[in-house]
């Protein structure tokens, strides 16, 4: 059974709403035979990444960069997972107070280095998430899980 690993840092109610939407999309009843594993960025390990078939990342934009928690995750898993996870699909969402440019650049840079392939457009937003932002996160979760479901059949 394919596994989707959701690695997230959710320090605020806004980030929590986005995370819940991603999980809801990934676990919608239409998605069958895909295991969804959720890990906080500070507790995710290389073994989680190696055991997964695709990845969904969530981070706030902090001081013009991805969160320290997601950076720590990448620091821990980069070299142990570098050769083993090339080509695997991923997606991500970023929430910021007023700008997400640096965080997006950072996530894109690290995932490019890992050789992961973006399977859906990134969901980015600033301020309080709108209904459209929540729906976009739901779609992101559903898209990644559906891709793994199709690959697993």
PDB file of C-alpha atoms in Angstrom:
ATOM      1  CA  UNK A   1       0.000   0.000   0.000  1.00  0.00           C
ATOM      2  CA  UNK A   2       1.518   3.378  -0.974  1.00  0.00           C
ATOM      3  CA  UNK A   3       2.230   5.834   1.824  1.00  0.00           C
ATOM      4  CA  UNK A   4       1.833   9.616   1.781  1.00  0.00           C
ATOM      5  CA  UNK A   5       3.926  11.321   4.459  1.00  0.00           C
ATOM      6  CA  UNK A   6       2.629  14.709   5.613  1.00  0.00           C
ATOM      7  CA  UNK A   7       5.373  16.683   7.361  1.00  0.00           C
ATOM      8  CA  UNK A   8       4.103  19.891   8.882  1.00  0.00           C
ATOM      9  CA  UNK A   9       4.801  22.717  11.273  1.00  0.00           C
ATOM     10  CA  UNK A  10       1.530  24.086  12.624  1.00  0.00           C
ATOM     11  CA  UNK A  11       2.270  26.752  15.241  1.00  0.00           C
ATOM     12  CA  UNK A  12      -0.898  28.807  14.692  1.00  0.00           C
ATOM     13  CA  UNK A  13      -4.644  28.376  14.213  1.00  0.00           C
ATOM     14  CA  UNK A  14      -4.228  29.442  10.566  1.00  0.00           C
ATOM     15  CA  UNK A  15      -1.608  26.748   9.916  1.00  0.00           C
ATOM     16  CA  UNK A  16      -3.740  24.223  11.798  1.00  0.00           C
ATOM     17  CA  UNK A  17      -6.712  24.943   9.515  1.00  0.00           C
ATOM     18  CA  UNK A  18      -4.546  24.372   6.443  1.00  0.00           C
ATOM     19  CA  UNK A  19      -3.079  21.165   7.862  1.00  0.00           C
ATOM     20  CA  UNK A  20      -6.553  19.826   8.664  1.00  0.00           C
ATOM     21  CA  UNK A  21      -7.713  20.610   5.118  1.00  0.00           C
ATOM     22  CA  UNK A  22      -4.721  18.771   3.619  1.00  0.00           C
ATOM     23  CA  UNK A  23      -5.378  15.725   5.812  1.00  0.00           C
ATOM     24  CA  UNK A  24      -9.080  15.808   4.959  1.00  0.00           C
ATOM     25  CA  UNK A  25      -8.302  15.836   1.241  1.00  0.00           C
ATOM     26  CA  UNK A  26      -5.730  13.063   1.526  1.00  0.00           C
ATOM     27  CA  UNK A  27      -8.103  10.849   3.507  1.00  0.00           C
ATOM     28  CA  UNK A  28     -11.327  11.531   1.598  1.00  0.00           C
ATOM     29  CA  UNK A  29     -13.338   8.311   1.069  1.00  0.00           C
ATOM     30  CA  UNK A  30     -12.644   8.433  -2.686  1.00  0.00           C
ATOM     31  CA  UNK A  31      -8.982   7.725  -1.941  1.00  0.00           C
ATOM     32  CA  UNK A  32      -8.505   4.020  -1.379  1.00  0.00           C
ATOM     33  CA  UNK A  33      -5.474   1.972  -0.383  1.00  0.00           C
ATOM     34  CA  UNK A  34      -3.220   4.911   0.482  1.00  0.00           C
ATOM     35  CA  UNK A  35      -1.801   5.137   3.963  1.00  0.00           C
ATOM     36  CA  UNK A  36      -1.508   8.708   5.241  1.00  0.00           C
ATOM     37  CA  UNK A  37       1.143   9.300   7.905  1.00  0.00           C
ATOM     38  CA  UNK A  38       1.283  12.650   9.716  1.00  0.00           C
ATOM     39  CA  UNK A  39       4.449  13.851  11.392  1.00  0.00           C
ATOM     40  CA  UNK A  40       5.278  17.130  13.029  1.00  0.00           C
ATOM     41  CA  UNK A  41       8.425  18.473  11.375  1.00  0.00           C
ATOM     42  CA  UNK A  42      10.440  18.195  14.583  1.00  0.00           C
ATOM     43  CA  UNK A  43       9.575  14.513  15.023  1.00  0.00           C
ATOM     44  CA  UNK A  44       9.796  13.280  11.423  1.00  0.00           C
ATOM     45  CA  UNK A  45      12.812  11.118  10.730  1.00  0.00           C
ATOM     46  CA  UNK A  46      14.693   9.709   7.757  1.00  0.00           C
ATOM     47  CA  UNK A  47      12.985   6.361   8.363  1.00  0.00           C
ATOM     48  CA  UNK A  48       9.597   8.068   7.814  1.00  0.00           C
ATOM     49  CA  UNK A  49      10.798   9.559   4.532  1.00  0.00           C
ATOM     50  CA  UNK A  50      12.330   6.307   3.308  1.00  0.00           C
ATOM     51  CA  UNK A  51       9.121   4.404   4.127  1.00  0.00           C
ATOM     52  CA  UNK A  52       6.917   6.835   2.189  1.00  0.00           C
ATOM     53  CA  UNK A  53       6.135   6.979  -1.513  1.00  0.00           C
ATOM     54  CA  UNK A  54       5.241  10.679  -1.636  1.00  0.00           C
ATOM     55  CA  UNK A  55       5.427  13.764   0.550  1.00  0.00           C
ATOM     56  CA  UNK A  56       3.272  16.713   1.479  1.00  0.00           C
ATOM     57  CA  UNK A  57       5.019  19.529   3.334  1.00  0.00           C
ATOM     58  CA  UNK A  58       3.458  22.381   5.286  1.00  0.00           C
ATOM     59  CA  UNK A  59       5.208  25.393   6.781  1.00  0.00           C
ATOM     60  CA  UNK A  60       4.655  28.943   7.888  1.00  0.00           C
ATOM     61  CA  UNK A  61       6.909  31.584   6.370  1.00  0.00           C
ATOM     62  CA  UNK A  62       9.070  32.829   9.246  1.00  0.00           C
ATOM     63  CA  UNK A  63      11.360  35.811   8.818  1.00  0.00           C
ATOM     64  CA  UNK A  64      11.407  35.305   5.059  1.00  0.00           C
ATOM     65  CA  UNK A  65      12.189  31.582   5.202  1.00  0.00           C
ATOM     66  CA  UNK A  66      10.583  28.208   5.852  1.00  0.00           C
ATOM     67  CA  UNK A  67      10.057  27.469   9.538  1.00  0.00           C
ATOM     68  CA  UNK A  68      13.037  26.374  11.599  1.00  0.00           C
ATOM     69  CA  UNK A  69      11.171  23.137  12.266  1.00  0.00           C
ATOM     70  CA  UNK A  70      10.901  22.269   8.565  1.00  0.00           C
ATOM     71  CA  UNK A  71      14.534  23.310   8.042  1.00  0.00           C
ATOM     72  CA  UNK A  72      15.497  20.957  10.889  1.00  0.00           C
ATOM     73  CA  UNK A  73      13.526  18.168   9.199  1.00  0.00           C
ATOM     74  CA  UNK A  74      15.413  18.703   5.942  1.00  0.00           C
ATOM     75  CA  UNK A  75      18.743  18.879   7.785  1.00  0.00           C
ATOM     76  CA  UNK A  76      18.034  15.491   9.390  1.00  0.00           C
ATOM     77  CA  UNK A  77      16.809  13.657   6.295  1.00  0.00           C
ATOM     78  CA  UNK A  78      18.665  15.200   3.365  1.00  0.00           C
ATOM     79  CA  UNK A  79      21.725  12.965   3.067  1.00  0.00           C
ATOM     80  CA  UNK A  80      20.201   9.741   4.437  1.00  0.00           C
ATOM     81  CA  UNK A  81      17.369  10.045   1.875  1.00  0.00           C
ATOM     82  CA  UNK A  82      19.170  11.692  -1.041  1.00  0.00           C
ATOM     83  CA  UNK A  83      19.726   8.684  -3.286  1.00  0.00           C
ATOM     84  CA  UNK A  84      16.789   6.571  -2.147  1.00  0.00           C
ATOM     85  CA  UNK A  85      13.959   9.070  -2.703  1.00  0.00           C
ATOM     86  CA  UNK A  86      14.841  10.696  -6.042  1.00  0.00           C
ATOM     87  CA  UNK A  87      11.864  11.099  -8.331  1.00  0.00           C
ATOM     88  CA  UNK A  88       9.223  10.731  -5.641  1.00  0.00           C
ATOM     89  CA  UNK A  89       6.233  13.084  -5.853  1.00  0.00           C
ATOM     90  CA  UNK A  90       5.679  15.920  -3.408  1.00  0.00           C
ATOM     91  CA  UNK A  91       3.568  18.976  -2.806  1.00  0.00           C
ATOM     92  CA  UNK A  92       3.574  21.757  -0.249  1.00  0.00           C
ATOM     93  CA  UNK A  93       1.731  24.679   1.259  1.00  0.00           C
ATOM     94  CA  UNK A  94       3.114  27.847   2.829  1.00  0.00           C
ATOM     95  CA  UNK A  95       1.312  30.374   4.983  1.00  0.00           C
ATOM     96  CA  UNK A  96       2.751  33.781   5.803  1.00  0.00           C
ATOM     97  CA  UNK A  97       1.802  37.000   7.475  1.00  0.00           C
ATOM     98  CA  UNK A  98       2.650  39.175   4.485  1.00  0.00           C
ATOM     99  CA  UNK A  99       5.148  37.390   2.190  1.00  0.00           C
ATOM    100  CA  UNK A 100       6.018  33.784   1.395  1.00  0.00           C
ATOM    101  CA  UNK A 101       8.608  34.291  -1.354  1.00  0.00           C
ATOM    102  CA  UNK A 102      11.667  33.247   0.670  1.00  0.00           C
ATOM    103  CA  UNK A 103       9.943  30.205   2.162  1.00  0.00           C
ATOM    104  CA  UNK A 104       8.800  29.037  -1.277  1.00  0.00           C
ATOM    105  CA  UNK A 105      12.317  29.518  -2.672  1.00  0.00           C
ATOM    106  CA  UNK A 106      13.796  27.528   0.214  1.00  0.00           C
ATOM    107  CA  UNK A 107      11.386  24.581  -0.099  1.00  0.00           C
ATOM    108  CA  UNK A 108      11.859  24.497  -3.877  1.00  0.00           C
ATOM    109  CA  UNK A 109      15.633  24.582  -3.492  1.00  0.00           C
ATOM    110  CA  UNK A 110      15.836  21.697  -1.016  1.00  0.00           C
ATOM    111  CA  UNK A 111      13.318  19.497  -2.829  1.00  0.00           C
ATOM    112  CA  UNK A 112      15.112  20.118  -6.125  1.00  0.00           C
ATOM    113  CA  UNK A 113      18.339  19.012  -4.463  1.00  0.00           C
ATOM    114  CA  UNK A 114      16.618  15.857  -3.234  1.00  0.00           C
ATOM    115  CA  UNK A 115      15.351  15.187  -6.740  1.00  0.00           C
ATOM    116  CA  UNK A 116      11.702  15.122  -5.679  1.00  0.00           C
ATOM    117  CA  UNK A 117       9.150  15.909  -8.384  1.00  0.00           C
ATOM    118  CA  UNK A 118       6.403  18.417  -7.661  1.00  0.00           C
ATOM    119  CA  UNK A 119       3.097  16.628  -8.290  1.00  0.00           C
ATOM    120  CA  UNK A 120       0.819  19.632  -7.711  1.00  0.00           C
ATOM    121  CA  UNK A 121       1.082  23.384  -7.651  1.00  0.00           C
ATOM    122  CA  UNK A 122       2.149  24.830  -4.327  1.00  0.00           C
ATOM    123  CA  UNK A 123      -0.556  26.443  -2.229  1.00  0.00           C
ATOM    124  CA  UNK A 124       0.634  29.755  -0.845  1.00  0.00           C
ATOM    125  CA  UNK A 125      -1.225  32.449   1.030  1.00  0.00           C
ATOM    126  CA  UNK A 126      -0.830  35.354   3.397  1.00  0.00           C
ATOM    127  CA  UNK A 127      -3.109  36.548   6.150  1.00  0.00           C
ATOM    128  CA  UNK A 128      -6.100  34.648   7.387  1.00  0.00           C
ATOM    129  CA  UNK A 129      -6.835  31.708   5.063  1.00  0.00           C
ATOM    130  CA  UNK A 130      -9.916  32.182   2.908  1.00  0.00           C
ATOM    131  CA  UNK A 131     -12.420  29.522   1.946  1.00  0.00           C
ATOM    132  CA  UNK A 132     -10.541  29.223  -1.372  1.00  0.00           C
ATOM    133  CA  UNK A 133      -7.241  28.690   0.470  1.00  0.00           C
ATOM    134  CA  UNK A 134      -8.781  25.919   2.569  1.00  0.00           C
ATOM    135  CA  UNK A 135     -10.252  24.299  -0.549  1.00  0.00           C
ATOM    136  CA  UNK A 136      -6.887  24.546  -2.316  1.00  0.00           C
ATOM    137  CA  UNK A 137      -5.234  22.716   0.588  1.00  0.00           C
ATOM    138  CA  UNK A 138      -7.950  20.051   0.488  1.00  0.00           C
ATOM    139  CA  UNK A 139      -7.281  19.638  -3.241  1.00  0.00           C
ATOM    140  CA  UNK A 140      -3.541  19.451  -2.598  1.00  0.00           C
ATOM    141  CA  UNK A 141      -4.005  16.578  -0.149  1.00  0.00           C
ATOM    142  CA  UNK A 142      -6.430  14.785  -2.446  1.00  0.00           C
ATOM    143  CA  UNK A 143      -4.189  15.237  -5.487  1.00  0.00           C
ATOM    144  CA  UNK A 144      -1.104  13.799  -3.818  1.00  0.00           C
ATOM    145  CA  UNK A 145      -3.016  10.858  -2.360  1.00  0.00           C
ATOM    146  CA  UNK A 146      -4.784  10.174  -5.675  1.00  0.00           C
ATOM    147  CA  UNK A 147      -1.459  10.162  -7.486  1.00  0.00           C
ATOM    148  CA  UNK A 148      -0.163   7.525  -5.082  1.00  0.00           C
ATOM    149  CA  UNK A 149      -3.408   5.549  -5.370  1.00  0.00           C
ATOM    150  CA  UNK A 150      -3.041   5.469  -9.153  1.00  0.00           C
ATOM    151  CA  UNK A 151       0.605   4.461  -8.932  1.00  0.00           C
ATOM    152  CA  UNK A 152      -0.253   1.693  -6.475  1.00  0.00           C
ATOM    153  CA  UNK A 153      -2.976   0.125  -8.612  1.00  0.00           C
TER     154      UNK A 153
END
